Coordinates of C-alpha atoms and ligand atoms in Angstrom, one line a residue:
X1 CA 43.9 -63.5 71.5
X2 CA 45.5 -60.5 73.4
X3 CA 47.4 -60.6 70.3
X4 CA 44.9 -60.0 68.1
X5 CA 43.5 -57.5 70.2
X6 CA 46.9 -55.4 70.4
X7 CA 47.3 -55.8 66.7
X8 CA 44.2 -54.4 66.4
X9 CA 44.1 -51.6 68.2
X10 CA 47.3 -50.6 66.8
X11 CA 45.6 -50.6 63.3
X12 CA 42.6 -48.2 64.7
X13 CA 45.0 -45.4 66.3
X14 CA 47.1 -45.7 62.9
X15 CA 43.6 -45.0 60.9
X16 CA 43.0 -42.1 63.5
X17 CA 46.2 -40.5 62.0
X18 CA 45.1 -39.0 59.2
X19 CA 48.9 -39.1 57.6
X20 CA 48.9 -42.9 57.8
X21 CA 45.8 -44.0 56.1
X22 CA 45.8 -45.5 53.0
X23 CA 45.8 -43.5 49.5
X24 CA 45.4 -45.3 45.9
X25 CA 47.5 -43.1 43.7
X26 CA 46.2 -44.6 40.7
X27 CA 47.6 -47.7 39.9
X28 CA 49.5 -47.4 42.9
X29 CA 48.2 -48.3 46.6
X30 CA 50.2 -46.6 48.9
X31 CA 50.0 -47.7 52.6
X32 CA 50.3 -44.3 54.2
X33 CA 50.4 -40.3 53.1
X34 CA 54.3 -39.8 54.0
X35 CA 55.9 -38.8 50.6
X36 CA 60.3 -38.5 50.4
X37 CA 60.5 -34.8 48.8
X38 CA 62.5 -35.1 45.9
X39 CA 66.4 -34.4 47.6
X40 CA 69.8 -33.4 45.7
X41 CA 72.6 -34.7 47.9
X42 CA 75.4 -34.0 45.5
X43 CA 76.7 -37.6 46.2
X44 CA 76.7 -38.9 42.5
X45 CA 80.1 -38.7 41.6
X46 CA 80.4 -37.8 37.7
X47 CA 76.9 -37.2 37.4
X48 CA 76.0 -41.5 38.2
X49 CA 74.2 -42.4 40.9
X50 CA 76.3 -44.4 43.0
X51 CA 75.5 -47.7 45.6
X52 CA 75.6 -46.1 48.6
X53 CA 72.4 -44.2 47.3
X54 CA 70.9 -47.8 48.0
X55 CA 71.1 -47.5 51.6
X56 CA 69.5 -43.7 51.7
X57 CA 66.7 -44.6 49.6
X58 CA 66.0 -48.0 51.1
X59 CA 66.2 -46.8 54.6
X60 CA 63.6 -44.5 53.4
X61 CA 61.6 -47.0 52.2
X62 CA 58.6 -48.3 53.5
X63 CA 56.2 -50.8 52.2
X64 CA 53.3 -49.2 50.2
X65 CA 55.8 -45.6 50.5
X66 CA 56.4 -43.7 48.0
X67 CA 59.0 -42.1 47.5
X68 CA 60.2 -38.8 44.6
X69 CA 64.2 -39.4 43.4
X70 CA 66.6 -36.3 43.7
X71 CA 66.4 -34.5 40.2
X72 CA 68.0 -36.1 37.9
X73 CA 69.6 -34.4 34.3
X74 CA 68.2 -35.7 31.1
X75 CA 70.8 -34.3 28.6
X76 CA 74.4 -33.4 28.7
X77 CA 73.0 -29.6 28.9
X78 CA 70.8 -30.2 32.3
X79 CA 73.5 -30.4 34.9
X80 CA 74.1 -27.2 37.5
X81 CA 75.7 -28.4 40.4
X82 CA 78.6 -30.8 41.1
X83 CA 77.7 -34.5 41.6
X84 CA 74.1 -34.6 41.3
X85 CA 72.8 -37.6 38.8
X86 CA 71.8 -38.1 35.4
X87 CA 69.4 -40.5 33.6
X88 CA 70.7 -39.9 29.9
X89 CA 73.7 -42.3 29.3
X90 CA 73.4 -46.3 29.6
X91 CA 75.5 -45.9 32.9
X92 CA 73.2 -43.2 34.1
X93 CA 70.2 -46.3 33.7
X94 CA 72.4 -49.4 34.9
X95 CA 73.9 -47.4 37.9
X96 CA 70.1 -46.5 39.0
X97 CA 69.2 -50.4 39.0
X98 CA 70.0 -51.5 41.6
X99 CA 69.0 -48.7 43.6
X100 CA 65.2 -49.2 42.3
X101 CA 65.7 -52.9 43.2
X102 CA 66.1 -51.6 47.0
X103 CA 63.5 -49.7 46.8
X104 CA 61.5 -52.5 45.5
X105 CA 62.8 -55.1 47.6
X106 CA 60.9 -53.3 50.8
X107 CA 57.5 -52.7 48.8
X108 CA 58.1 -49.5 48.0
X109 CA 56.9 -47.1 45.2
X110 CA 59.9 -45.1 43.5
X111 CA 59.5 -42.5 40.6
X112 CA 62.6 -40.6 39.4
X113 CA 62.6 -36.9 39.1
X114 CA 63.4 -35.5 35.8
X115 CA 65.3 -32.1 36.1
X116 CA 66.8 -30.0 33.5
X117 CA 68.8 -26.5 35.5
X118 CA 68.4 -23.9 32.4
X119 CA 70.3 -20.9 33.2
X120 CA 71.2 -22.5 36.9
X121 CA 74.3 -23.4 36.0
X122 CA 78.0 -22.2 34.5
X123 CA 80.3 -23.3 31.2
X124 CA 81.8 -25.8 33.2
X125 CA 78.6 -28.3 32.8
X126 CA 77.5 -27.7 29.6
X127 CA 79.3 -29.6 26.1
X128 CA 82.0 -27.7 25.0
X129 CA 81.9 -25.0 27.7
X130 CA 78.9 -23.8 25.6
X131 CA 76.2 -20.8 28.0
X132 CA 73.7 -22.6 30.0
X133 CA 70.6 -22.5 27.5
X134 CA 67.1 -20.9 28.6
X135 CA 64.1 -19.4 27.6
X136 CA 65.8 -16.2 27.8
X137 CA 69.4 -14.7 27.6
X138 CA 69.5 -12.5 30.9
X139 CA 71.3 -13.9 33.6
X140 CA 70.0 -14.6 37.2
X141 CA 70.6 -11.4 39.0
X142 CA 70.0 -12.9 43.3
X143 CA 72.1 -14.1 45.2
X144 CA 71.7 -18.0 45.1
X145 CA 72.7 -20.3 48.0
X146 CA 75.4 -18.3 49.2
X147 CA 77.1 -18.1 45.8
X148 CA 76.9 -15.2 43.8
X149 CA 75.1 -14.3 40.7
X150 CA 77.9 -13.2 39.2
X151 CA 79.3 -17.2 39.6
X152 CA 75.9 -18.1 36.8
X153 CA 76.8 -16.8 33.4
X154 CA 74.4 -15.5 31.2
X155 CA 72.4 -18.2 29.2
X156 CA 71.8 -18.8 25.7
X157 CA 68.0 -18.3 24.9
X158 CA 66.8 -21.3 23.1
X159 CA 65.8 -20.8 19.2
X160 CA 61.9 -21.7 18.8
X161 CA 63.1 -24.7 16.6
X162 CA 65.4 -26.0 19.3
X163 CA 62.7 -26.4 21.9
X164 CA 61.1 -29.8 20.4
X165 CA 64.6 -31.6 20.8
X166 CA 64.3 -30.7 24.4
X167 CA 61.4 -32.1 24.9
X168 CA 62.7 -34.5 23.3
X169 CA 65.2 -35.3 25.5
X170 CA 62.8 -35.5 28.5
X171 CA 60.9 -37.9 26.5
X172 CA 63.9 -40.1 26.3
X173 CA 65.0 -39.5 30.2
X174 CA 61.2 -40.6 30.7
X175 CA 62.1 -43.9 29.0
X176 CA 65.0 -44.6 30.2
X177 CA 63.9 -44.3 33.9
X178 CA 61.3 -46.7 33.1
X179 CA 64.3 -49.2 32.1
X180 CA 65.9 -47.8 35.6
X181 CA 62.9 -50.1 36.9
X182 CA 61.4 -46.8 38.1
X183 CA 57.4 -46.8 38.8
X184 CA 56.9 -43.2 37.2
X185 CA 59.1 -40.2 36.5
X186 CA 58.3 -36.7 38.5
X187 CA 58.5 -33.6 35.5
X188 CA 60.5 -30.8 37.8
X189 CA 58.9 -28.0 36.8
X190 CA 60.1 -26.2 40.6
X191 CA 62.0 -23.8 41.9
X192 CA 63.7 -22.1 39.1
X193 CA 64.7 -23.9 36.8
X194 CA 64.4 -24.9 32.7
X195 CA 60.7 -25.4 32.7
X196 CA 59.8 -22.7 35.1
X197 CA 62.5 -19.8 33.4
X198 CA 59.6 -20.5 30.8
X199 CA 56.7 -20.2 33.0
X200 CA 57.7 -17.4 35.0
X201 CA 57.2 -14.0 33.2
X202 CA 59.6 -12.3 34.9
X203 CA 62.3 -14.4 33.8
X204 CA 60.4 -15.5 30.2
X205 CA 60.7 -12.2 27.7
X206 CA 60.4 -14.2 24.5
X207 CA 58.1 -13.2 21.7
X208 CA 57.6 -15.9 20.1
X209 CA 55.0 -18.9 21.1
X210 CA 56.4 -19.9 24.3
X211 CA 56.2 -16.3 25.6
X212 CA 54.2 -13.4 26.1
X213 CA 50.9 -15.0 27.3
X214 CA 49.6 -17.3 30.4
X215 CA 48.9 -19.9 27.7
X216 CA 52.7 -19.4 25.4
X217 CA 54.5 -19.3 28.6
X218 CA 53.0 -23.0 29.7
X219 CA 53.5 -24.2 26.3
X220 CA 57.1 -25.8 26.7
X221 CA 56.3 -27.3 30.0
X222 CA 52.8 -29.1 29.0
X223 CA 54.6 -29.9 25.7
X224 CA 57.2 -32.0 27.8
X225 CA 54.1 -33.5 30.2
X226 CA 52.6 -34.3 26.6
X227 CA 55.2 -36.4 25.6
X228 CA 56.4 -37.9 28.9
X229 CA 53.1 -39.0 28.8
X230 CA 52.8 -40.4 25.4
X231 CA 56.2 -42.3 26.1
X232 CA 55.5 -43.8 29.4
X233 CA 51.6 -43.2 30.3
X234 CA 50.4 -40.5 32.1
X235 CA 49.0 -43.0 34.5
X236 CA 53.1 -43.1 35.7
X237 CA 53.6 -39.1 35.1
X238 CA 53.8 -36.3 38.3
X239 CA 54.9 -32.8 37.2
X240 CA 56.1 -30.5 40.3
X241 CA 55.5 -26.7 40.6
X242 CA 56.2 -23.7 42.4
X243 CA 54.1 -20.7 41.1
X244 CA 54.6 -19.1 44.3
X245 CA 58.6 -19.1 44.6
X246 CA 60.7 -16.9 43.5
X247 CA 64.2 -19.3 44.2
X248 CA 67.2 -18.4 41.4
X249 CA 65.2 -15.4 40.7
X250 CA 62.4 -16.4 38.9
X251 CA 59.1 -15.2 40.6
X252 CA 56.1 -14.5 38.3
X253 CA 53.8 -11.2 38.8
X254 CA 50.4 -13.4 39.0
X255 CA 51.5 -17.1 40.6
X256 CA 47.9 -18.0 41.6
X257 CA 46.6 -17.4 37.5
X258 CA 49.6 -19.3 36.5
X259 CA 48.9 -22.1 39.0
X260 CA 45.7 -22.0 38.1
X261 CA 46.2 -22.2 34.4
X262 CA 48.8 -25.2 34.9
X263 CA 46.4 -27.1 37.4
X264 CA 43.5 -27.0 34.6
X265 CA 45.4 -27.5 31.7
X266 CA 47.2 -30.6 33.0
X267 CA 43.3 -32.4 33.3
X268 CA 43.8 -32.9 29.5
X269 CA 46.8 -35.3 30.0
X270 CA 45.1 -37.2 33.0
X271 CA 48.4 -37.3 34.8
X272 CA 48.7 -39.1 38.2
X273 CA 49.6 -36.4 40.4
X274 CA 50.5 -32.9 40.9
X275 CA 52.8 -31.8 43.3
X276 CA 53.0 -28.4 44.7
X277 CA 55.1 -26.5 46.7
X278 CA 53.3 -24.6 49.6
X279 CA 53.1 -20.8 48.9
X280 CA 55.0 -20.0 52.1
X281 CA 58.3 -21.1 50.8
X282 CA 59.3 -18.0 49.5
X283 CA 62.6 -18.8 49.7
X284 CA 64.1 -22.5 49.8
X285 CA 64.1 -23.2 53.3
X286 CA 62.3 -19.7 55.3
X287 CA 58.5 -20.1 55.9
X288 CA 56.7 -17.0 55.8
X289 CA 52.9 -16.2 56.7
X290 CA 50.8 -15.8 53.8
X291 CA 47.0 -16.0 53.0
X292 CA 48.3 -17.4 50.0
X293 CA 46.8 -21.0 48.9
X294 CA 46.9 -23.9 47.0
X295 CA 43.6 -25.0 47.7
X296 CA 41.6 -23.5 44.0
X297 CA 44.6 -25.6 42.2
X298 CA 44.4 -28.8 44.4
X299 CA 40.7 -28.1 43.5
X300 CA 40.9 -27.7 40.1
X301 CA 43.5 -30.6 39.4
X302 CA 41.6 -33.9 39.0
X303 CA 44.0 -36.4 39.8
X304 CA 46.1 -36.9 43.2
X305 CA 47.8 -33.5 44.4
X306 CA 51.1 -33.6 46.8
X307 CA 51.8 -30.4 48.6
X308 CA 55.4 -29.8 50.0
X309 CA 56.8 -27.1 51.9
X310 CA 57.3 -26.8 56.0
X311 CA 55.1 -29.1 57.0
X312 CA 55.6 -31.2 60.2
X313 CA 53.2 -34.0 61.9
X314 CA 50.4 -31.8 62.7
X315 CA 50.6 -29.7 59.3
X316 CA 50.5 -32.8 57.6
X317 CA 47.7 -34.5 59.4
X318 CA 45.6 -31.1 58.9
X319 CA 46.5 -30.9 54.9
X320 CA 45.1 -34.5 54.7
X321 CA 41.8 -34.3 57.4
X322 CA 40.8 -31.4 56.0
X323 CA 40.7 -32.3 52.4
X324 CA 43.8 -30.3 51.2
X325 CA 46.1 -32.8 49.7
X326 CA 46.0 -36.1 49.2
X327 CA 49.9 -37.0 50.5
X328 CA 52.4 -34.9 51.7
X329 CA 55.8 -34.8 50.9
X330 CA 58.3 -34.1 53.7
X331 CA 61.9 -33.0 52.3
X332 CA 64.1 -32.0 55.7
X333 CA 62.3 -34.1 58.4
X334 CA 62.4 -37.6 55.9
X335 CA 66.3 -36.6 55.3
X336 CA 67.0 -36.8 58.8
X337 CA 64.8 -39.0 59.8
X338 CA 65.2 -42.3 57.8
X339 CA 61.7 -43.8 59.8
X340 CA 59.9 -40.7 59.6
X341 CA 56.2 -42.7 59.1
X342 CA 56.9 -45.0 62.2
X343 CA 57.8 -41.9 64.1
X344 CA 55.0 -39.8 63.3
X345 CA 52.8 -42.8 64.1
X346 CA 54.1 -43.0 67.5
X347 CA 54.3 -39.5 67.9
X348 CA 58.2 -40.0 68.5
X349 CA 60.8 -37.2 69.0
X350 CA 62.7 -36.3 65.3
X351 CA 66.0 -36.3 64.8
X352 CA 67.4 -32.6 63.6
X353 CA 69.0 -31.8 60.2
X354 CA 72.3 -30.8 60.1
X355 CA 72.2 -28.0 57.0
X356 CA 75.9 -28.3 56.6
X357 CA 76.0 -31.6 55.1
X358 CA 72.8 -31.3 53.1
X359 CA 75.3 -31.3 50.1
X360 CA 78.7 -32.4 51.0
X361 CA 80.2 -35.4 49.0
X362 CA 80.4 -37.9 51.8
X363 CA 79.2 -41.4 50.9
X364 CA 78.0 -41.6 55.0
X365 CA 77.9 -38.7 56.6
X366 CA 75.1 -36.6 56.9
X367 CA 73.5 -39.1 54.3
X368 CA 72.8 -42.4 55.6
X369 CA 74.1 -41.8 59.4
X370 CA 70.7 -40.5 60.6
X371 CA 69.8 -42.3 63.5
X372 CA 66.8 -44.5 63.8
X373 CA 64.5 -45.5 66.5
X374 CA 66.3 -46.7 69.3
X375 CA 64.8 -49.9 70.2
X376 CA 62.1 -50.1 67.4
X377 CA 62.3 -53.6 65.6
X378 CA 60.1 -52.6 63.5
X379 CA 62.1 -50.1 61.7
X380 CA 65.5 -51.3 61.1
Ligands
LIG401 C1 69.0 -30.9 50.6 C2 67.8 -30.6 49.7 C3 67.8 -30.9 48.4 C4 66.7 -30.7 47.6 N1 66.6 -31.1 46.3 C5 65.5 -31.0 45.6 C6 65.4 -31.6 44.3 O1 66.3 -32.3 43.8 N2 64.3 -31.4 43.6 C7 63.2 -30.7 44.1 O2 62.2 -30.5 43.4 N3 63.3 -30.1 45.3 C8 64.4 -30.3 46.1 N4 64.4 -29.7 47.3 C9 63.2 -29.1 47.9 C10 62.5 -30.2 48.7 O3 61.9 -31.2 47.9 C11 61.3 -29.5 49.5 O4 60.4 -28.9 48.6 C12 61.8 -28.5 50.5 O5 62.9 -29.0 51.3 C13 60.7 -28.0 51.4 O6 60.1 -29.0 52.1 P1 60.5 -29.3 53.6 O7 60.1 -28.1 54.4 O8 59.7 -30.5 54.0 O9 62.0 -29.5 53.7 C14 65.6 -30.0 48.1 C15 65.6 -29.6 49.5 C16 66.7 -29.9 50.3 C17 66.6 -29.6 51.8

């Protein structure tokens, strides 16, 4: 009976926490609020995930969590960085299996983020030594992540003809996560790269349909959310944005009508969710005041909208009390903190990220050696 009673009032002070209450994302019943940000670790050796991903993601995992994949390339002309993953080869798709089965295995709910770079990258990744292609030709001019601009070489702008058979591409990516085993795919349309060089006018300077106005410049992105969906359902499809960043230098001169404009138009897919990242984030990682929000596109989006972007226990817990997101995806505290749910739920102290192995190539360290819970049996 004391039993009972304990259990019990353990369930009520987890419903007073606003972050672990129950959400139905669709089709999907998710047990708490606690989203894993999407994460590049640079660990996939030759562009293929590898199996010590299985322990990152499954220590992750929760039951009824969900959880967003690091961005994954859909064509041989979508890679950037060393060692991140793809999903367009049948090695790509077989080497992601049984990392879906570990998320699975625990009950939790895994999409896989589909990422094309654009201009974000150099001859070295691309077929042939071939430019990086984009919606434009002009290269990015910031500094980026400590490397120069002068390191990204100017891209080749995509012919209007050319942009179906990327969309394409996605479309097939989309597929073959679902054979991954993946619950949904996440459309990167963030921080900078192919989708948002086309929805950023000050990175977009074409003149033909996908440039020049609000509604040209979304084209290419809600043409891939088009047929993602078509493929796969939009009941499985996310798409992530971030009118509001201006990361590898592409900022737009009116993010709120462009998030706007995204926010409504996406209504006519019915997609599950869209994820945004907080205005604040100017830069990757620096918060900055702002009276900026996000609130007219969470309102104006019908389905379930994620916000990332600083947010800690109490941010989080205020986002979902007050109405202004449904989840919340954590990207820092979740990577160093492999139990973050069962900590905020207690209240615990977090373990710190260590930035300089947020991309290093080690199978272990600074990947799947965060620390949990001392003395917690219930999250190990
Ligand atoms: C190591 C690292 C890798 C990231 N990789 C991705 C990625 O693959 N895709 C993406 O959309 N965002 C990526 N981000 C951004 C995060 O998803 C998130 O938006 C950002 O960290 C801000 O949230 P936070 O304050 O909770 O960390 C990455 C961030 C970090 C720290």
């Amino acid at each position: 009976m004391a039993e009972e009673e304990e259990s019990k009032k353990g369930e009520m002070e987890k419903r007073a926490i606003p972050l672990l209450t129950p959400h139905r994302l669709g089709n999907f019943n998710l047990s708490h609020r606690i989203v894993l940000a999407p994460l590049t670790r640079m660990r996939s050796y030759n562009f293929v995930a590898q199996s010590h991903a299985v322990l990152f993601y499954s220590q992750r995992t929760t039951k009824g969590g969900f959880l967003i994949g690091e961005a994954s390339g859909i064509s041989d002309t979508a890679q950037g960085y060393p060692n991140t993953p793809g999903i367009w080869t049948r090695e790509q798709v077989a080497a992601w299996k049984p990392i879906v089965n570990a998320v699975h295995e625990k009950g939790g709910i895994f999409f896989c983020q589909l990422w094309h770079a654009g201009r974000v990258s150099d001859y070295s990744y691309q077929p042939d030594g071939q430019p990086p292609i984009s919606s434009t030709d002009k290269p990015l001019t910031a500094e980026i992540n400590g490397s120069s601009a002068a390191d990204y070489p100017p891209p080749r702008r995509l012919n209007t003809h050319e942009i179906s058979q990327v969309v394409n591409d996605f479309r097939i990516a989309a597929k073959n996560a679902m054979e991954a085993g993946f619950d949904g795919v996440e459309i990167h349309g963030a921080n900078g790269y192919l989708l948002d060089q086309f929805l950023k006018d000050q990175v977009n300077d074409r003149t033909d349909e996908y440039g020049g106005s609000l509604e040209n410049r979304c084209r290419f992105p809600l043409e891939v959310v088009k047929a993602v969906a078509d493929e796969i359902g939009a009941d499985r499809v996310g798409l992530r944005l971030s009118p509001f960043a201006d990361y590898n230098d592409c900022g737009d001169s009116n993010p709120e009508a462009l998030g706007l404009h995204m926010a409504e138009s996406l209504n006519k897919y019915g997609i599950l969710y869209c994820h945004m990242i907080e205005p604040r984030m100017i830069t990757q990682f620096e918060k900055s005041e702002t009276k900026l929000s996000l609130l007219p596109m969470r309102k104006a989006f019908k389905g379930s909208f994620i916000v990332a972007g600083g947010y800690n226990r109490d941010g989080g817990n205020e986002a979902i009390a007050s109405g202004s997101a449904d989840l919340v995806a954590f990207g820092r505290l979740f990577l160093a903190n492999p139990d973050l749910p069962r900590r905020f739920e207690i209240n615990a102290e977090l373990n710190k990220y260590d930035r300089s192995t947020f991309y290093t190539f080690d199978p272990v360290v600074g990947y799947t050696d965060y620390p949990f819970l001392k003395l917690d049996t219930k999250t190990n």
